[in-house]
CSV table of C-alpha atoms in Angstrom, one decimal:
chain,number,residue,atom,x,y,z
A,1,MET,CA,-101.3,50.4,113.5
A,2,THR,CA,-99.2,52.9,111.6
A,3,TYR,CA,-100.2,56.5,111.4
A,4,TYR,CA,-99.3,59.2,108.9
A,5,ILE,CA,-99.5,62.8,110.1
A,6,GLY,CA,-99.8,65.8,107.9
A,7,LEU,CA,-99.0,69.3,109.2
A,8,ASP,CA,-100.2,72.4,107.4
A,9,VAL,CA,-98.1,75.2,109.0
A,10,SER,CA,-99.0,78.8,109.4
A,11,VAL,CA,-97.6,81.6,111.5
A,12,GLU,CA,-99.8,81.1,114.6
A,13,ASN,CA,-101.4,77.6,114.3
A,14,THR,CA,-100.7,74.3,112.6
A,15,ALA,CA,-103.6,72.2,111.2
A,16,ILE,CA,-102.9,68.5,111.9
A,17,CYS,CA,-104.4,65.4,110.3
A,18,VAL,CA,-103.7,61.8,111.5
A,19,ILE,CA,-104.6,59.0,109.1
A,20,ASP,CA,-103.9,55.2,109.3
A,21,ALA,CA,-102.4,53.0,106.6
A,22,THR,CA,-105.8,52.5,104.9
A,23,GLY,CA,-106.5,56.3,104.6
A,24,HIS,CA,-109.0,56.4,107.5
A,25,ILE,CA,-108.9,59.7,109.3
A,26,GLU,CA,-108.0,59.0,112.9
A,27,LYS,CA,-108.1,62.6,114.2
A,28,GLU,CA,-108.1,66.2,113.0
A,29,PHE,CA,-107.1,69.1,115.2
A,30,SER,CA,-104.8,72.1,115.5
A,31,ALA,CA,-102.1,73.3,117.8
A,32,ARG,CA,-99.8,76.3,118.3
A,33,CYS,CA,-97.0,76.5,115.8
A,34,HIS,CA,-94.1,75.5,118.1
A,35,PRO,CA,-92.2,72.2,118.5
A,36,ASP,CA,-93.2,72.0,122.2
A,37,ASN,CA,-96.9,72.2,121.4
A,38,LEU,CA,-96.7,69.9,118.4
A,39,ALA,CA,-94.7,67.3,120.3
A,40,THR,CA,-97.3,67.4,123.2
A,41,VAL,CA,-100.4,66.8,120.9
A,42,LEU,CA,-98.6,64.1,118.9
A,43,ASP,CA,-97.3,62.2,121.9
A,44,PRO,CA,-100.3,59.8,122.0
A,45,PHE,CA,-99.3,58.6,118.5
A,46,SER,CA,-95.5,58.7,119.0
A,47,LYS,CA,-95.1,54.9,119.1
A,48,MET,CA,-97.2,54.3,116.0
A,49,ILE,CA,-96.0,57.1,113.7
A,50,GLY,CA,-95.0,56.0,110.2
A,51,ALA,CA,-94.1,59.5,109.0
A,52,ILE,CA,-94.7,63.1,109.8
A,53,GLY,CA,-94.8,65.5,106.8
A,54,LEU,CA,-94.9,69.2,106.3
A,55,GLU,CA,-94.3,71.5,103.3
A,56,ALA,CA,-90.9,73.2,103.0
A,57,GLY,CA,-91.3,76.8,104.0
A,58,PRO,CA,-89.9,79.6,106.2
A,59,MET,CA,-90.6,77.8,109.5
A,60,SER,CA,-90.1,74.2,108.3
A,61,ALA,CA,-86.4,73.9,109.3
A,62,PHE,CA,-87.2,75.3,112.8
A,63,LEU,CA,-90.1,72.9,113.3
A,64,ALA,CA,-88.2,69.9,111.9
A,65,ASP,CA,-85.2,70.5,114.1
A,66,GLY,CA,-87.4,71.0,117.2
A,67,LEU,CA,-89.4,67.8,116.5
A,68,LYS,CA,-86.3,65.8,116.0
A,69,GLN,CA,-84.9,67.0,119.3
A,70,ARG,CA,-88.1,65.7,120.9
A,71,GLY,CA,-87.8,62.3,119.2
A,72,LEU,CA,-90.1,62.9,116.2
A,73,ASP,CA,-88.6,62.7,112.8
A,74,SER,CA,-90.3,64.6,110.0
A,75,VAL,CA,-90.1,64.9,106.2
A,76,LEU,CA,-90.0,68.2,104.3
A,77,MET,CA,-92.1,68.0,101.2
A,78,GLU,CA,-91.5,70.0,98.0
A,79,THR,CA,-94.2,72.7,97.7
A,80,ARG,CA,-94.8,72.9,94.0
A,81,ARG,CA,-95.6,69.2,93.6
A,82,ASP,CA,-97.8,69.3,96.7
A,83,HIS,CA,-99.6,72.3,95.3
A,84,ALA,CA,-100.4,70.5,92.1
A,85,ALA,CA,-102.1,67.7,94.1
A,86,LEU,CA,-103.8,69.9,96.7
A,87,SER,CA,-105.2,72.4,94.2
A,88,ALA,CA,-107.4,69.7,92.7
A,89,VAL,CA,-109.7,70.0,95.8
A,90,PRO,CA,-112.4,72.6,95.1
A,91,VAL,CA,-112.6,73.9,98.7
A,92,LYS,CA,-109.3,74.9,100.2
A,93,THR,CA,-108.9,75.1,104.0
A,94,ASP,CA,-106.0,74.5,106.3
A,95,ARG,CA,-107.8,71.4,107.6
A,96,ARG,CA,-108.2,70.0,104.1
A,97,ASP,CA,-104.5,70.8,103.2
A,98,ALA,CA,-103.4,68.9,106.3
A,99,ARG,CA,-105.5,65.9,105.2
A,100,GLY,CA,-104.0,66.2,101.7
A,101,ILE,CA,-100.5,66.3,103.0
A,102,ALA,CA,-101.1,63.2,105.1
A,103,GLU,CA,-102.5,61.4,102.1
A,104,LEU,CA,-99.5,62.3,99.9
A,105,LEU,CA,-97.3,61.1,102.7
A,106,ARG,CA,-99.1,57.8,103.0
A,107,MET,CA,-99.0,57.1,99.2
A,108,GLY,CA,-95.5,58.4,98.7
A,109,TRP,CA,-96.6,60.9,96.1
A,110,PHE,CA,-94.2,63.7,97.2
A,111,GLN,CA,-90.7,64.9,96.6
A,112,PRO,CA,-88.6,65.1,99.8
A,113,VAL,CA,-86.6,68.3,100.4
A,114,HIS,CA,-83.1,68.3,101.9
A,115,LEU,CA,-83.0,69.8,105.4
A,116,LYS,CA,-79.8,71.8,105.6
A,117,ILE,CA,-77.5,71.7,108.7
A,118,PRO,CA,-77.4,74.7,110.9
A,119,VAL,CA,-74.0,75.9,109.6
A,120,ALA,CA,-75.4,76.1,106.0
A,121,ARG,CA,-78.5,77.9,107.2
A,122,ASP,CA,-76.3,80.4,109.1
A,123,LEU,CA,-74.2,81.1,105.9
A,124,ARG,CA,-77.4,81.6,104.0
A,125,LEU,CA,-78.7,84.0,106.7
A,126,MET,CA,-75.6,86.2,106.3
A,127,LEU,CA,-75.8,86.1,102.5
A,128,SER,CA,-79.5,87.1,102.6
A,129,ALA,CA,-78.9,89.9,105.0
A,130,ARG,CA,-76.0,91.2,102.8
A,131,ASP,CA,-78.2,91.0,99.7
A,132,THR,CA,-81.0,92.9,101.5
A,133,LEU,CA,-78.8,95.7,102.5
A,134,GLY,CA,-77.2,95.9,99.0
A,135,ARG,CA,-80.7,96.1,97.4
A,136,ARG,CA,-81.8,98.9,99.8
A,137,VAL,CA,-78.7,100.9,99.1
A,138,ARG,CA,-79.2,100.6,95.3
A,139,GLU,CA,-82.9,101.5,95.7
A,140,LEU,CA,-82.0,104.7,97.6
A,141,ASP,CA,-79.4,105.6,95.0
A,142,ASN,CA,-81.9,105.3,92.3
A,143,SER,CA,-84.6,107.2,94.2
A,144,VAL,CA,-82.2,110.1,94.9
A,145,ARG,CA,-81.1,110.1,91.2
A,146,GLY,CA,-84.7,110.3,90.1
A,147,LEU,CA,-85.7,113.1,92.6
A,148,VAL,CA,-82.8,115.4,91.8
A,149,ARG,CA,-83.1,114.8,88.1
A,150,GLY,CA,-86.3,116.9,88.1
A,151,PHE,CA,-84.1,119.9,89.3
A,152,GLY,CA,-81.6,119.4,86.4
A,153,LEU,CA,-79.0,117.6,88.5
A,154,ARG,CA,-77.4,114.4,87.2
A,155,VAL,CA,-75.4,112.2,89.5
A,156,PRO,CA,-72.5,110.4,87.7
A,157,THR,CA,-72.7,106.6,87.6
A,158,GLY,CA,-70.0,104.3,88.9
A,159,ALA,CA,-69.2,106.5,91.9
A,160,ARG,CA,-70.9,104.5,94.7
A,161,GLY,CA,-68.2,105.4,97.3
A,162,ARG,CA,-68.6,109.2,96.6
A,163,PHE,CA,-72.4,109.1,95.9
A,164,CYS,CA,-73.5,111.2,98.9
A,165,ASP,CA,-70.8,113.8,98.4
A,166,LEU,CA,-71.7,114.2,94.7
A,167,VAL,CA,-75.3,114.9,95.7
A,168,ARG,CA,-74.9,117.0,98.8
A,169,ASP,CA,-72.8,119.7,97.1
A,170,PRO,CA,-75.2,120.6,94.3
A,171,ILE,CA,-78.3,120.6,96.6
A,172,ALA,CA,-76.8,122.8,99.3
A,173,ASP,CA,-78.1,126.0,97.6
A,174,ASN,CA,-81.7,124.7,97.5
A,175,PRO,CA,-83.2,124.5,101.0
A,176,VAL,CA,-86.3,122.5,99.9
A,177,LEU,CA,-84.3,120.0,98.0
A,178,GLU,CA,-81.7,119.7,100.8
A,179,ALA,CA,-84.5,119.2,103.4
A,180,ALA,CA,-86.0,116.4,101.3
A,181,ILE,CA,-82.9,114.6,100.1
A,182,SER,CA,-80.6,114.9,103.2
A,183,PRO,CA,-82.6,112.3,105.2
A,184,LEU,CA,-82.4,109.8,102.3
A,185,LEU,CA,-78.6,110.4,102.1
A,186,SER,CA,-78.2,109.8,105.8
A,187,ALA,CA,-80.2,106.6,105.7
A,188,ARG,CA,-78.2,105.6,102.6
A,189,ASP,CA,-74.9,106.3,104.4
A,190,ALA,CA,-75.9,104.2,107.4
A,191,MET,CA,-77.0,101.2,105.3
A,192,ALA,CA,-73.9,101.4,103.1
A,193,GLU,CA,-71.7,101.3,106.2
A,194,GLU,CA,-73.5,98.3,107.6
A,195,PHE,CA,-73.4,96.6,104.1
A,196,THR,CA,-69.6,97.1,104.1
A,197,LYS,CA,-69.2,95.5,107.5
A,198,LEU,CA,-71.4,92.5,106.5
A,199,ASP,CA,-69.8,92.2,103.1
A,200,LYS,CA,-66.3,92.0,104.8
A,201,LEU,CA,-67.6,89.4,107.2
A,202,VAL,CA,-69.0,87.2,104.4
A,203,ARG,CA,-65.8,87.5,102.3
A,204,ASP,CA,-63.5,86.8,105.3
A,205,GLN,CA,-65.5,83.7,106.2
A,206,SER,CA,-65.4,82.5,102.6
A,207,ARG,CA,-61.6,82.9,102.3
A,208,ASN,CA,-61.2,81.0,105.6
A,209,ASP,CA,-63.3,78.1,104.3
A,210,ASP,CA,-61.4,75.2,102.5
A,211,VAL,CA,-64.3,74.4,100.1
A,212,CYS,CA,-64.8,78.1,99.2
A,213,ARG,CA,-61.1,78.6,98.6
A,214,ARG,CA,-61.0,75.7,96.1
A,215,LEU,CA,-64.1,77.0,94.3
A,216,MET,CA,-62.5,80.4,94.0
A,217,THR,CA,-59.7,79.0,91.9
A,218,ILE,CA,-62.2,79.1,89.0
A,219,PRO,CA,-61.8,82.3,87.0
A,220,GLY,CA,-64.9,84.5,87.7
A,221,VAL,CA,-65.9,82.8,90.9
A,222,GLY,CA,-65.4,85.1,93.8
A,223,ALA,CA,-65.9,84.9,97.6
A,224,VAL,CA,-69.6,85.6,97.5
A,225,VAL,CA,-70.4,83.3,94.6
A,226,ALA,CA,-68.4,80.5,96.3
A,227,MET,CA,-70.2,80.9,99.6
A,228,THR,CA,-73.6,81.1,98.0
A,229,PHE,CA,-73.0,77.8,96.2
A,230,ARG,CA,-71.6,76.2,99.3
A,231,ALA,CA,-74.6,77.3,101.5
A,232,ALA,CA,-77.1,76.0,98.9
A,233,ILE,CA,-75.5,72.6,98.3
A,234,ASP,CA,-74.7,71.9,102.0
A,235,ASP,CA,-74.0,68.2,101.4
A,236,PRO,CA,-72.6,67.5,97.9
A,237,LYS,CA,-73.2,63.8,98.3
A,238,ARG,CA,-77.0,64.3,98.2
A,239,PHE,CA,-76.6,64.6,94.4
A,240,ARG,CA,-76.1,61.2,92.7
A,241,SER,CA,-74.5,63.0,89.6
A,242,SER,CA,-72.9,66.4,89.2
A,243,LYS,CA,-74.9,66.9,86.1
A,244,SER,CA,-78.1,67.1,88.1
A,245,VAL,CA,-76.9,70.2,90.0
A,246,GLY,CA,-77.7,72.6,87.1
A,247,ALA,CA,-81.2,71.2,86.9
A,248,CYS,CA,-81.6,71.7,90.7
A,249,PHE,CA,-81.0,75.4,90.3
A,250,GLY,CA,-83.3,75.8,87.3
A,251,LEU,CA,-80.5,76.2,84.6
A,252,THR,CA,-81.9,73.5,82.2
A,253,SER,CA,-84.3,74.1,79.4
A,254,ARG,CA,-88.1,73.6,79.9
A,255,ARG,CA,-89.7,71.1,77.6
A,256,TYR,CA,-93.3,70.5,76.6
A,257,GLN,CA,-94.1,67.4,74.5
A,258,SER,CA,-97.6,66.1,73.7
A,259,GLY,CA,-98.5,64.2,70.6
A,260,GLU,CA,-96.8,65.9,67.6
A,261,THR,CA,-95.9,69.0,69.7
A,262,ASP,CA,-92.4,69.1,71.1
A,263,ARG,CA,-91.2,72.5,72.3
A,264,VAL,CA,-88.0,73.3,74.2
A,265,THR,CA,-88.3,76.8,75.7
A,266,SER,CA,-86.4,78.9,78.3
A,267,ILE,CA,-84.8,77.6,81.5
A,268,THR,CA,-87.1,76.3,84.2
A,269,LYS,CA,-85.9,78.8,86.9
A,270,ALA,CA,-86.6,76.2,89.5
A,271,GLY,CA,-84.8,76.1,92.9
A,272,ASP,CA,-82.8,78.8,94.6
A,273,ALA,CA,-82.8,82.0,92.6
A,274,SER,CA,-79.9,83.5,94.5
A,275,VAL,CA,-77.6,80.6,93.4
A,276,ARG,CA,-78.8,80.9,89.8
A,277,ALA,CA,-78.0,84.6,89.9
A,278,ALA,CA,-74.6,84.0,91.4
A,279,LEU,CA,-73.7,81.4,88.8
A,280,TYR,CA,-74.9,83.7,86.0
A,281,GLU,CA,-72.8,86.5,87.4
A,282,ALA,CA,-69.7,84.3,87.6
A,283,ALA,CA,-70.4,83.3,83.9
A,284,HIS,CA,-70.7,86.9,82.9
A,285,VAL,CA,-67.4,87.8,84.6
A,286,MET,CA,-65.6,84.9,82.9
A,287,LEU,CA,-67.0,85.8,79.5
A,288,VAL,CA,-66.6,89.5,79.6
A,289,ARG,CA,-64.1,90.6,82.3
A,290,THR,CA,-61.6,87.8,82.7
A,291,ASN,CA,-58.5,88.0,80.6
A,292,ARG,CA,-57.2,84.6,81.7
A,293,TRP,CA,-57.6,82.1,78.8
A,294,THR,CA,-58.8,78.6,79.6
A,295,PRO,CA,-60.4,75.8,77.6
A,296,LEU,CA,-63.7,76.6,79.5
A,297,LYS,CA,-63.6,80.2,78.3
A,298,ALA,CA,-62.7,79.1,74.8
A,299,TRP,CA,-65.7,76.8,74.8
A,300,VAL,CA,-68.1,79.6,76.0
A,301,MET,CA,-66.7,82.0,73.4
A,302,ARG,CA,-67.6,79.5,70.7
A,303,VAL,CA,-71.1,79.1,72.1
A,304,SER,CA,-71.5,82.9,72.2
A,305,ALA,CA,-70.4,83.3,68.6
A,306,ARG,CA,-72.7,80.5,67.5
A,307,ARG,CA,-75.8,81.4,69.5
A,308,CYS,CA,-75.8,84.6,71.6
A,309,ALA,CA,-74.1,86.0,74.7
A,310,LYS,CA,-77.1,85.5,77.0
A,311,ARG,CA,-77.5,81.8,76.0
A,312,ALA,CA,-73.7,81.3,76.3
A,313,LYS,CA,-73.8,82.7,79.9
A,314,ILE,CA,-76.6,80.4,80.9
A,315,ALA,CA,-74.8,77.4,79.4
A,316,LEU,CA,-71.6,78.4,81.2
A,317,ALA,CA,-73.5,78.9,84.5
A,318,ARG,CA,-74.9,75.4,84.2
A,319,LYS,CA,-71.4,74.0,83.4
A,320,LEU,CA,-69.9,75.9,86.3
A,321,ALA,CA,-72.5,74.3,88.7
A,322,VAL,CA,-71.3,70.9,87.5
A,323,ILE,CA,-67.6,71.7,87.7
A,324,MET,CA,-67.9,73.3,91.2
A,325,HIS,CA,-69.8,70.3,92.5
A,326,ARG,CA,-67.2,67.9,91.1
A,327,MET,CA,-64.4,69.9,92.5
A,328,TRP,CA,-66.0,69.8,95.9
A,329,ILE,CA,-66.5,66.0,95.7
A,330,ASP,CA,-63.0,65.3,94.5
A,331,GLY,CA,-61.3,67.9,96.8
A,332,THR,CA,-59.4,69.4,93.8
A,333,GLU,CA,-58.7,72.8,92.5
A,334,PHE,CA,-59.6,74.2,89.0
A,335,ARG,CA,-57.2,73.1,86.3
A,336,THR,CA,-56.7,75.4,83.4
A,337,ALA,CA,-55.8,72.6,81.0
C-alpha cells in the first residue's frame, strides 16, 4: 500500500491527511509544526509513503530540511496553482486543505517548487535584511521631510549622508519641533549605520564570489543585483532553457485568449519580486546612466525609440535575465561585441 500525505502548515500546528492510492482517507490528524513532531506522527507510515507534500511558504524550507534529515523526503508545491484547486471547495478548513493537498499530490496536479540550498537561503536572508533597513531609513527620511515642511522647512534631496545635519540645524530654535524630530533622527542615524554595515557585508561577499564577479562584468549590473540573481537562481541547471528565466521572474507578457478574444497585456509579475526589481534597476542604469556603448545598449535604445522607455527597460530586464543565466552556465564573462 502506498500513502500520499498532505501537510497544511500554520505557525503552531500542522493539519495532516493520509490517503492511499485510490483516494481513500486513511487518517486525518494534526501535530505541532516542528520536524520532530511531524516525523514522530508519520513514523507508522514511513515504509509505505509515496510522497509528502506541503505548500511553499515561510516555514516550508525549515520543515522540508528537518524531515529530510529524519529520512522523510517531501515535495514543495506551488501555492497559486494549489489555491486555484483548493478554492473550489465551498468550506475551507485546515483539515480540508490538507486533504486537498494530499489529493493533488496523488494525482500529480501540482507544480513542484525548487528547494534552495542553505547557502542560497543565507544570501537571501542578508539581502532581505539589507532591503528592510534601507526601506526603514527612506521611510523615516520621508516622514521627517513631511513633518518639518509644515513649519516652512525644506530638506534638500540627494543629501542622504548629511540628512540629519541638514534637519538638526534649522529645528534647533524650535523646542517643540526639536523634541518631536530628534528621536526620529536618532533612530534614523542608528538604522543608517547598521544599513551601511550590512550593505558593505553584502557587497564584499558579492565581490568575493566567482559567479557574482562574472555577472558584474555586464554594464549596469552591480554587486547587489548580481547577488540577488545568484541567490534566487541557486542552481542554474534547474532551468532547461535560459529563455525561461525571464518568465520565472514574471517579466513576460500576460495573455488571455478565448474564442475571438486574444489580448496581450502587462507582464505577469510572477515569481520573486526582488529579482524583478533588481533586473529592472540594472536595465535602467544601462539605459540611462551607463556611457559604455555595447550592442545590447544599442538594441535597447532602438526599442526605447520605437516603443517607450518603460517597455524598453522591461524588455532589457528580461534579456539580462537570459544573458546572466547563460553566462553562469557557460562560465564566461560579458562580451561587448
